[in-house]
Amino acid sequence: MPSVLWILFDGGGDRPVGGKTAFHTAFKPAIDYLTSLGSCGIMDPISPGVRPGSDTAHLSLFGYDPYRYYTGRGAFEALGADVELKPGDVAFRTNLATVDEGGVVIDRRAGRYISPDEARAVEELMYRIGREAEKFGVEVFYRSTVEHRGVLVLRGAVSHRVGDTDPHKVGAPLLKSTPLDDSREAAKTAEVVNWLTERFRELARELEINKARQREGRPPINAILLRGGGYMPKIEPIREKYGVKAAAIAGVALIRGVARAVGIETHTAPGLVGTKDDVFDEAVRRAVELMSSYQLVFLHVKGTDSTSHDSDFAGKVSVIERFDKTLSSHLDKLLDHYVVVTSDHATPVLVREHTGEPVPLLLYGPDVVQDDVAKFSELTCWRGALGRVRGIDIMPTLASYLGTSEKFGE
Ligand code: ZN
Ligand code: ZN
């Protein structure tokens, strides 16, 4: 039975630089071989002109309307950090920070480097705060993720409709969270958030790790900043919605979070951590291997986006070329299957931010017609048989080829 390998170059789309884009410039014989045999098109990840975040774009690509299902970054970030979420849970992104006696933020990242032991000490502190928070009838979970970052989850009669405590700049005081609507849940959530922010400051004074940090001349971890509150929506899993058993390999926690939210099982691979220096051998090998037990395997490549934000055209080309080289050694195993290659949005190297134009799209497979496009690029794919589609059109298309979709009507 054929299955699908879906290769996603994050931020891979671009605008021409001197007449050429990174996809157009890169030497990528494997992808271009599949292109010559398959159908191409261009795709608006959300809809024409909308500048997507990676999270909303991925929701759309996985076949879920982001305007309905995107409920704030916090929830997807928490899922990506392996925190179990139930529908209705409210999650925030957090920073460990340094504030002065008056609560004015001196360093929004507490020096950025947080050792594993320090992270554990903060988790223990938050665990204690969580126990105390039971008096509000709310459960509190905290997990530290990378450096100063973490996620905080509230469970109970809570709401995501509350303001951030993160002032988003130094020299400003910690903000008091305020309810953003009249619900009792929002009022309760703001109360709990403000209480735990204060409690954290009190308990952080006694933290042993801060005494050591002080001795080393490092800023103390004496505050936690909350932002981007979101709730976990109720989402019909991809297996029910499209009849497809799916897996994803991604190094980026946020992408793993979005995948998990829609019921895609997530895997990691050595070498694939989400930087421009990622090595793809294990990731591609695993992806091909997983195709025997999943109908759809999604493989996320982050380096094309990171290099674009750095305005590094050569680096972007290199990520595509290195990926293609790895892919070429597995090409023979893919020829009886479907392969999708696309991007979640353009990140033009000269703009250094996500933009709203369409990205190239390739669909290769046993039953896919061969069009005239032989090179995967922004400059060529628009001439292909797929024409112009939206991100949300891809899953129904794949489900139809896989034979898993339900008939509409009689
Ligand atoms: Zn992206
Ligand atoms: Zn980006």
Short mmCIF file of C-alpha atoms and ligand atoms in Angstrom, two decimals:
data_model
loop_
_atom_site.label_atom_id
_atom_site.label_comp_id
_atom_site.label_asym_id
_atom_site.label_seq_id
_atom_site.Cartn_x
_atom_site.Cartn_y
_atom_site.Cartn_z
CA MET A 1 0.00 0.00 0.00
CA PRO A 2 1.43 3.38 -0.89
CA SER A 3 1.84 5.97 1.84
CA VAL A 4 2.87 9.61 1.84
CA LEU A 5 6.16 11.26 2.73
CA TRP A 6 5.54 14.96 3.27
CA ILE A 7 8.68 17.10 3.32
CA LEU A 8 8.18 20.58 4.73
CA PHE A 9 10.85 23.25 4.39
CA ASP A 10 9.91 25.77 7.05
CA GLY A 11 10.01 29.27 5.60
CA GLY A 12 11.46 27.73 2.42
CA GLY A 13 9.47 29.99 0.10
CA ASP A 14 11.17 33.21 -1.00
CA ARG A 15 11.04 36.19 -3.30
CA PRO A 16 13.52 36.38 -6.17
CA VAL A 17 16.95 37.75 -5.24
CA GLY A 18 18.68 38.79 -8.44
CA GLY A 19 15.98 36.87 -10.28
CA LYS A 20 16.39 33.63 -8.32
CA THR A 21 15.11 32.09 -5.11
CA ALA A 22 16.85 29.59 -2.81
CA PHE A 23 14.75 26.71 -4.18
CA HIS A 24 15.60 27.82 -7.72
CA THR A 25 19.32 28.12 -6.98
CA ALA A 26 19.81 24.95 -4.94
CA PHE A 27 21.22 21.88 -6.69
CA LYS A 28 18.58 19.33 -5.69
CA PRO A 29 18.44 16.49 -8.22
CA ALA A 30 16.28 14.21 -6.04
CA ILE A 31 13.49 16.72 -5.50
CA ASP A 32 13.67 17.88 -9.10
CA TYR A 33 13.48 14.28 -10.34
CA LEU A 34 10.23 13.80 -8.39
CA THR A 35 9.09 17.17 -9.70
CA SER A 36 9.63 16.09 -13.29
CA LEU A 37 7.37 13.07 -12.74
CA GLY A 38 4.67 14.68 -10.59
CA SER A 39 2.29 17.62 -10.43
CA CYS A 40 3.20 21.10 -9.20
CA GLY A 41 1.33 24.14 -8.09
CA ILE A 42 1.51 27.04 -5.74
CA MET A 43 -0.14 27.10 -2.33
CA ASP A 44 -1.44 29.78 -0.03
CA PRO A 45 -0.73 28.24 3.40
CA ILE A 46 -3.78 29.96 4.91
CA SER A 47 -5.26 32.19 2.22
CA PRO A 48 -3.86 34.73 -0.25
CA GLY A 49 -1.91 37.49 1.46
CA VAL A 50 -2.21 36.15 5.00
CA ARG A 51 1.20 36.15 6.72
CA PRO A 52 1.22 32.91 8.68
CA GLY A 53 2.98 31.96 11.86
CA SER A 54 4.44 28.48 11.70
CA ASP A 55 1.79 27.26 14.13
CA THR A 56 -1.28 28.55 12.25
CA ALA A 57 0.25 27.46 8.92
CA HIS A 58 0.84 23.92 10.16
CA LEU A 59 -2.70 23.68 11.51
CA SER A 60 -3.94 24.65 8.07
CA LEU A 61 -1.60 22.20 6.29
CA PHE A 62 -2.76 19.40 8.58
CA GLY A 63 -6.28 20.17 7.38
CA TYR A 64 -7.67 22.26 10.24
CA ASP A 65 -9.03 25.78 9.81
CA PRO A 66 -6.70 27.90 11.96
CA TYR A 67 -9.39 30.55 12.45
CA ARG A 68 -11.41 27.92 14.25
CA TYR A 69 -8.74 25.87 16.01
CA TYR A 70 -5.92 28.28 16.81
CA THR A 71 -6.41 29.20 20.42
CA GLY A 72 -3.16 30.93 21.29
CA ARG A 73 0.42 29.76 21.12
CA GLY A 74 0.62 28.65 24.76
CA ALA A 75 -1.35 25.45 24.26
CA PHE A 76 0.68 24.31 21.26
CA GLU A 77 3.95 25.20 22.95
CA ALA A 78 2.92 23.14 26.00
CA LEU A 79 2.04 20.12 23.84
CA GLY A 80 5.39 20.45 22.14
CA ALA A 81 7.09 20.35 25.54
CA ASP A 82 5.49 16.96 26.23
CA VAL A 83 2.98 18.41 28.68
CA GLU A 84 -0.29 16.51 28.52
CA LEU A 85 -3.20 18.85 27.91
CA LYS A 86 -6.91 18.22 28.27
CA PRO A 87 -9.54 20.23 26.40
CA GLY A 88 -10.16 23.41 28.40
CA ASP A 89 -6.68 23.58 29.95
CA VAL A 90 -5.07 27.01 29.76
CA ALA A 91 -1.37 27.23 28.96
CA PHE A 92 1.08 30.14 29.02
CA ARG A 93 4.57 30.54 27.66
CA THR A 94 6.88 31.61 30.45
CA ASN A 95 10.24 33.27 30.93
CA LEU A 96 12.37 33.07 34.04
CA ALA A 97 13.51 36.62 34.65
CA THR A 98 15.34 38.98 36.96
CA VAL A 99 13.49 41.86 38.62
CA ASP A 100 14.67 44.44 41.13
CA GLU A 101 13.22 44.98 44.63
CA GLY A 102 10.39 47.05 43.20
CA GLY A 103 9.43 44.40 40.64
CA VAL A 104 10.92 46.22 37.67
CA VAL A 105 12.27 43.81 35.04
CA ILE A 106 16.05 44.02 34.72
CA ASP A 107 16.58 40.94 32.53
CA ARG A 108 13.67 39.21 30.77
CA ARG A 109 15.75 36.01 30.50
CA ALA A 110 17.65 35.90 33.80
CA GLY A 111 20.90 35.75 31.83
CA ARG A 112 19.43 33.22 29.38
CA TYR A 113 21.56 30.26 30.49
CA ILE A 114 19.76 28.12 33.05
CA SER A 115 21.57 24.92 34.06
CA PRO A 116 19.65 21.62 34.28
CA ASP A 117 19.97 21.72 38.08
CA GLU A 118 18.61 25.26 38.17
CA ALA A 119 15.72 24.27 35.91
CA ARG A 120 14.94 21.38 38.25
CA ALA A 121 15.03 23.66 41.29
CA VAL A 122 12.56 26.01 39.59
CA GLU A 123 10.31 23.07 38.71
CA GLU A 124 10.36 22.01 42.37
CA LEU A 125 9.49 25.54 43.42
CA MET A 126 6.59 25.59 40.96
CA TYR A 127 5.45 22.21 42.21
CA ARG A 128 5.23 23.68 45.70
CA ILE A 129 3.31 26.68 44.37
CA GLY A 130 1.01 24.27 42.56
CA ARG A 131 0.20 22.47 45.81
CA GLU A 132 -0.62 25.77 47.47
CA ALA A 133 -2.77 26.79 44.49
CA GLU A 134 -5.19 23.97 45.24
CA LYS A 135 -6.92 26.41 47.58
CA PHE A 136 -8.18 28.18 44.44
CA GLY A 137 -9.55 24.93 43.04
CA VAL A 138 -7.03 25.14 40.22
CA GLU A 139 -4.27 22.70 39.28
CA VAL A 140 -0.93 24.18 38.22
CA PHE A 141 1.76 22.43 36.16
CA TYR A 142 5.06 23.90 35.08
CA ARG A 143 7.81 22.56 32.84
CA SER A 144 11.00 24.31 31.85
CA THR A 145 11.88 23.86 28.18
CA VAL A 146 14.89 25.60 26.62
CA GLU A 147 17.15 28.05 28.45
CA HIS A 148 14.93 30.52 30.38
CA ARG A 149 11.73 29.35 28.70
CA GLY A 150 8.98 27.13 29.99
CA VAL A 151 5.27 26.44 29.96
CA LEU A 152 2.71 26.87 32.68
CA VAL A 153 -0.62 25.05 32.57
CA LEU A 154 -3.72 25.81 34.62
CA ARG A 155 -6.48 23.24 34.86
CA GLY A 156 -9.92 23.82 36.37
CA ALA A 157 -12.59 26.49 35.86
CA VAL A 158 -10.06 28.74 34.09
CA SER A 159 -9.95 30.95 31.01
CA HIS A 160 -7.26 32.05 28.59
CA ARG A 161 -8.94 35.47 28.37
CA VAL A 162 -6.44 37.18 30.69
CA GLY A 163 -3.61 39.61 30.07
CA ASP A 164 0.12 38.83 30.14
CA THR A 165 2.26 39.58 33.18
CA ASP A 166 5.28 39.92 30.88
CA PRO A 167 5.84 43.63 30.14
CA HIS A 168 7.83 42.51 27.04
CA LYS A 169 10.60 45.01 27.80
CA VAL A 170 13.21 45.75 30.43
CA GLY A 171 12.87 48.75 32.73
CA ALA A 172 9.12 48.17 33.07
CA PRO A 173 7.40 46.62 36.09
CA LEU A 174 5.85 43.15 36.10
CA LEU A 175 2.29 43.56 34.90
CA LYS A 176 -0.78 42.58 36.86
CA SER A 177 -2.83 40.14 34.81
CA THR A 178 -6.33 41.42 34.17
CA PRO A 179 -9.41 39.54 32.96
CA LEU A 180 -10.22 40.31 29.33
CA ASP A 181 -13.90 39.47 29.61
CA ASP A 182 -16.62 39.42 32.28
CA SER A 183 -16.54 35.68 32.94
CA ARG A 184 -15.99 34.30 36.40
CA GLU A 185 -13.30 32.01 34.92
CA ALA A 186 -11.25 34.95 33.58
CA ALA A 187 -11.45 36.73 36.95
CA LYS A 188 -10.36 33.58 38.77
CA THR A 189 -7.51 32.96 36.31
CA ALA A 190 -6.16 36.50 36.67
CA GLU A 191 -6.34 36.12 40.45
CA VAL A 192 -4.39 32.85 40.37
CA VAL A 193 -1.83 34.22 37.91
CA ASN A 194 -1.19 37.30 40.04
CA TRP A 195 -1.01 35.23 43.20
CA LEU A 196 1.49 32.79 41.78
CA THR A 197 3.61 35.59 40.31
CA GLU A 198 3.92 37.12 43.79
CA ARG A 199 4.44 33.75 45.46
CA PHE A 200 7.23 32.94 43.02
CA ARG A 201 9.02 36.15 43.94
CA GLU A 202 8.71 35.41 47.66
CA LEU A 203 9.94 31.83 47.43
CA ALA A 204 12.72 32.64 44.94
CA ARG A 205 14.47 34.68 47.66
CA GLU A 206 15.17 31.43 49.54
CA LEU A 207 16.37 29.49 46.51
CA GLU A 208 19.85 28.01 46.99
CA ILE A 209 20.58 28.32 43.27
CA ASN A 210 20.22 32.09 43.51
CA LYS A 211 22.87 32.29 46.22
CA ALA A 212 25.23 30.37 43.93
CA ARG A 213 24.29 32.54 40.94
CA GLN A 214 24.99 35.64 43.00
CA ARG A 215 28.44 34.33 43.94
CA GLU A 216 29.15 33.73 40.25
CA GLY A 217 27.97 37.21 39.35
CA ARG A 218 24.96 35.89 37.43
CA PRO A 219 21.52 37.47 37.67
CA PRO A 220 19.13 35.75 40.10
CA ILE A 221 16.04 33.88 38.89
CA ASN A 222 13.51 35.80 40.92
CA ALA A 223 10.46 36.22 38.72
CA ILE A 224 8.37 34.33 36.21
CA LEU A 225 6.79 36.16 33.27
CA LEU A 226 3.65 34.79 31.61
CA ARG A 227 2.49 35.49 28.09
CA GLY A 228 0.44 34.12 25.21
CA GLY A 229 -2.23 32.34 27.23
CA GLY A 230 -4.17 29.87 25.12
CA TYR A 231 -6.57 27.03 25.79
CA MET A 232 -6.55 23.53 24.49
CA PRO A 233 -9.36 23.23 21.93
CA LYS A 234 -11.33 20.09 21.26
CA ILE A 235 -9.95 18.80 17.96
CA GLU A 236 -11.13 15.78 16.01
CA PRO A 237 -7.97 13.69 15.45
CA ILE A 238 -6.62 13.49 11.90
CA ARG A 239 -7.31 9.76 11.85
CA GLU A 240 -11.03 10.41 12.30
CA LYS A 241 -11.21 13.55 10.19
CA TYR A 242 -9.20 12.25 7.20
CA GLY A 243 -8.96 8.53 7.94
CA VAL A 244 -5.17 8.75 7.92
CA LYS A 245 -2.76 7.35 10.50
CA ALA A 246 -0.01 9.95 10.60
CA ALA A 247 3.40 10.51 12.16
CA ALA A 248 5.65 13.56 12.23
CA ILE A 249 9.40 13.91 12.71
CA ALA A 250 10.33 17.39 13.90
CA GLY A 251 13.04 18.96 15.99
CA VAL A 252 11.01 22.07 16.79
CA ALA A 253 8.82 21.75 19.88
CA LEU A 254 6.11 24.08 18.57
CA ILE A 255 5.67 21.95 15.43
CA ARG A 256 5.53 18.76 17.49
CA GLY A 257 2.89 20.50 19.60
CA VAL A 258 0.70 21.39 16.64
CA ALA A 259 1.08 17.85 15.28
CA ARG A 260 0.08 16.31 18.61
CA ALA A 261 -2.89 18.63 18.93
CA VAL A 262 -4.40 17.05 15.80
CA GLY A 263 -3.50 13.49 16.74
CA ILE A 264 -0.32 13.07 14.70
CA GLU A 265 2.17 10.88 16.56
CA THR A 266 5.47 12.66 16.95
CA HIS A 267 8.98 11.32 16.65
CA THR A 268 12.42 12.86 16.87
CA ALA A 269 15.63 11.90 15.13
CA PRO A 270 19.27 12.38 16.13
CA GLY A 271 20.72 15.33 14.23
CA LEU A 272 17.34 17.00 13.76
CA VAL A 273 17.04 19.63 16.48
CA GLY A 274 15.71 22.52 14.44
CA THR A 275 18.80 24.53 13.48
CA LYS A 276 20.50 25.37 10.20
CA ASP A 277 23.22 22.83 11.00
CA ASP A 278 20.83 19.90 11.26
CA VAL A 279 22.03 16.61 9.78
CA PHE A 280 19.26 14.71 8.01
CA ASP A 281 20.54 11.14 7.63
CA GLU A 282 18.70 9.67 10.62
CA ALA A 283 15.59 11.79 10.06
CA VAL A 284 15.11 10.67 6.46
CA ARG A 285 15.99 7.06 7.28
CA ARG A 286 13.41 7.02 10.09
CA ALA A 287 10.80 8.75 7.98
CA VAL A 288 11.12 6.11 5.26
CA GLU A 289 11.02 3.38 7.89
CA LEU A 290 7.88 4.84 9.49
CA MET A 291 6.14 4.79 6.11
CA SER A 292 5.61 1.06 6.55
CA SER A 293 3.46 1.62 9.64
CA TYR A 294 1.89 5.03 8.90
CA GLN A 295 -0.06 6.26 5.87
CA LEU A 296 1.42 9.72 6.22
CA VAL A 297 4.85 10.71 7.53
CA PHE A 298 5.53 14.42 7.89
CA LEU A 299 9.16 15.55 8.02
CA HIS A 300 9.90 19.08 9.20
CA VAL A 301 13.07 20.95 8.14
CA LYS A 302 13.63 24.12 10.15
CA GLY A 303 16.94 25.39 8.78
CA THR A 304 15.41 27.11 5.76
CA ASP A 305 13.45 29.40 8.08
CA SER A 306 16.31 30.14 10.53
CA THR A 307 18.68 31.07 7.70
CA SER A 308 15.98 33.31 6.16
CA HIS A 309 15.49 35.21 9.42
CA ASP A 310 19.29 35.72 9.39
CA SER A 311 19.16 36.91 5.77
CA ASP A 312 21.54 34.08 4.90
CA PHE A 313 20.77 33.14 1.27
CA ALA A 314 23.76 30.80 0.88
CA GLY A 315 22.88 29.08 4.15
CA LYS A 316 19.29 28.55 2.97
CA VAL A 317 20.49 27.03 -0.30
CA SER A 318 22.87 24.80 1.64
CA VAL A 319 20.08 23.43 3.89
CA ILE A 320 18.03 22.49 0.80
CA GLU A 321 21.04 20.92 -0.93
CA ARG A 322 22.11 18.92 2.10
CA PHE A 323 18.59 17.65 2.60
CA ASP A 324 18.28 16.69 -1.05
CA LYS A 325 21.56 14.80 -0.95
CA THR A 326 20.26 12.70 1.94
CA LEU A 327 16.95 12.18 0.20
CA SER A 328 18.64 10.95 -2.96
CA SER A 329 20.07 7.91 -1.20
CA HIS A 330 16.50 6.82 -0.31
CA LEU A 331 14.84 7.79 -3.56
CA ASP A 332 14.39 4.26 -4.87
CA LYS A 333 12.31 3.37 -1.80
CA LEU A 334 9.97 6.30 -2.43
CA LEU A 335 9.06 5.78 -6.06
CA ASP A 336 5.99 3.61 -5.34
CA HIS A 337 4.73 6.10 -2.76
CA TYR A 338 3.47 9.66 -2.67
CA VAL A 339 5.81 12.53 -1.88
CA VAL A 340 4.75 16.06 -1.06
CA VAL A 341 7.29 18.89 -0.92
CA THR A 342 6.30 22.36 0.17
CA SER A 343 6.72 25.16 2.70
CA ASP A 344 4.56 26.50 5.53
CA HIS A 345 5.09 30.11 4.33
CA ALA A 346 7.64 32.24 2.58
CA THR A 347 10.39 33.82 4.67
CA PRO A 348 12.17 35.97 2.08
CA VAL A 349 15.82 36.44 3.00
CA LEU A 350 15.58 40.14 2.18
CA VAL A 351 12.53 40.63 4.42
CA ARG A 352 13.71 38.35 7.26
CA GLU A 353 10.10 37.77 8.27
CA HIS A 354 7.18 35.61 7.16
CA THR A 355 5.28 37.05 4.22
CA GLY A 356 1.94 36.33 2.61
CA GLU A 357 2.70 35.09 -0.90
CA PRO A 358 2.10 31.52 -2.02
CA VAL A 359 4.80 28.85 -1.83
CA PRO A 360 5.69 26.12 -4.33
CA LEU A 361 4.01 22.73 -3.98
CA LEU A 362 4.94 19.33 -5.40
CA LEU A 363 2.81 16.20 -5.36
CA TYR A 364 4.48 13.07 -6.69
CA GLY A 365 2.84 9.64 -6.70
CA PRO A 366 1.68 6.57 -8.56
CA ASP A 367 -1.62 8.08 -9.71
CA VAL A 368 -0.55 11.70 -9.99
CA VAL A 369 -0.41 13.16 -13.51
CA GLN A 370 2.94 14.28 -14.85
CA ASP A 371 2.89 17.94 -15.79
CA ASP A 372 5.52 19.99 -17.61
CA VAL A 373 7.30 21.36 -14.53
CA ALA A 374 10.71 19.76 -13.99
CA LYS A 375 12.22 22.08 -11.39
CA PHE A 376 10.84 22.75 -7.92
CA SER A 377 10.83 26.54 -7.51
CA GLU A 378 8.66 29.60 -7.01
CA LEU A 379 9.52 30.57 -10.57
CA THR A 380 8.23 27.37 -12.17
CA CYS A 381 5.62 25.62 -10.02
CA TRP A 382 2.81 28.03 -10.86
CA ARG A 383 2.75 26.48 -14.36
CA GLY A 384 1.90 23.05 -12.93
CA ALA A 385 -1.27 20.97 -12.95
CA LEU A 386 -2.22 21.68 -9.34
CA GLY A 387 -2.73 25.36 -10.04
CA ARG A 388 -3.21 27.47 -6.95
CA VAL A 389 -4.51 25.78 -3.81
CA ARG A 390 -4.75 26.54 -0.09
CA GLY A 391 -2.91 24.68 2.66
CA ILE A 392 -6.16 23.23 3.92
CA ASP A 393 -6.76 21.56 0.53
CA ILE A 394 -3.76 19.25 0.82
CA MET A 395 -5.09 16.74 3.36
CA PRO A 396 -8.34 16.09 1.46
CA THR A 397 -6.27 15.62 -1.71
CA LEU A 398 -3.98 13.11 -0.01
CA ALA A 399 -6.91 11.31 1.65
CA SER A 400 -8.51 10.92 -1.77
CA TYR A 401 -5.36 9.36 -3.27
CA LEU A 402 -4.97 7.12 -0.22
CA GLY A 403 -8.60 6.09 -0.54
CA THR A 404 -9.47 7.04 3.01
CA SER A 405 -11.88 9.88 2.42
CA GLU A 406 -15.65 9.62 2.70
CA LYS A 407 -17.81 10.29 -0.32
CA PHE A 408 -19.75 13.55 -0.25
CA GLY A 409 -23.28 12.72 -1.38
CA GLU A 410 -24.49 9.63 -3.26
ZN ZN B 1 7.32 28.39 9.62
ZN ZN B 2 10.10 31.92 10.94
#
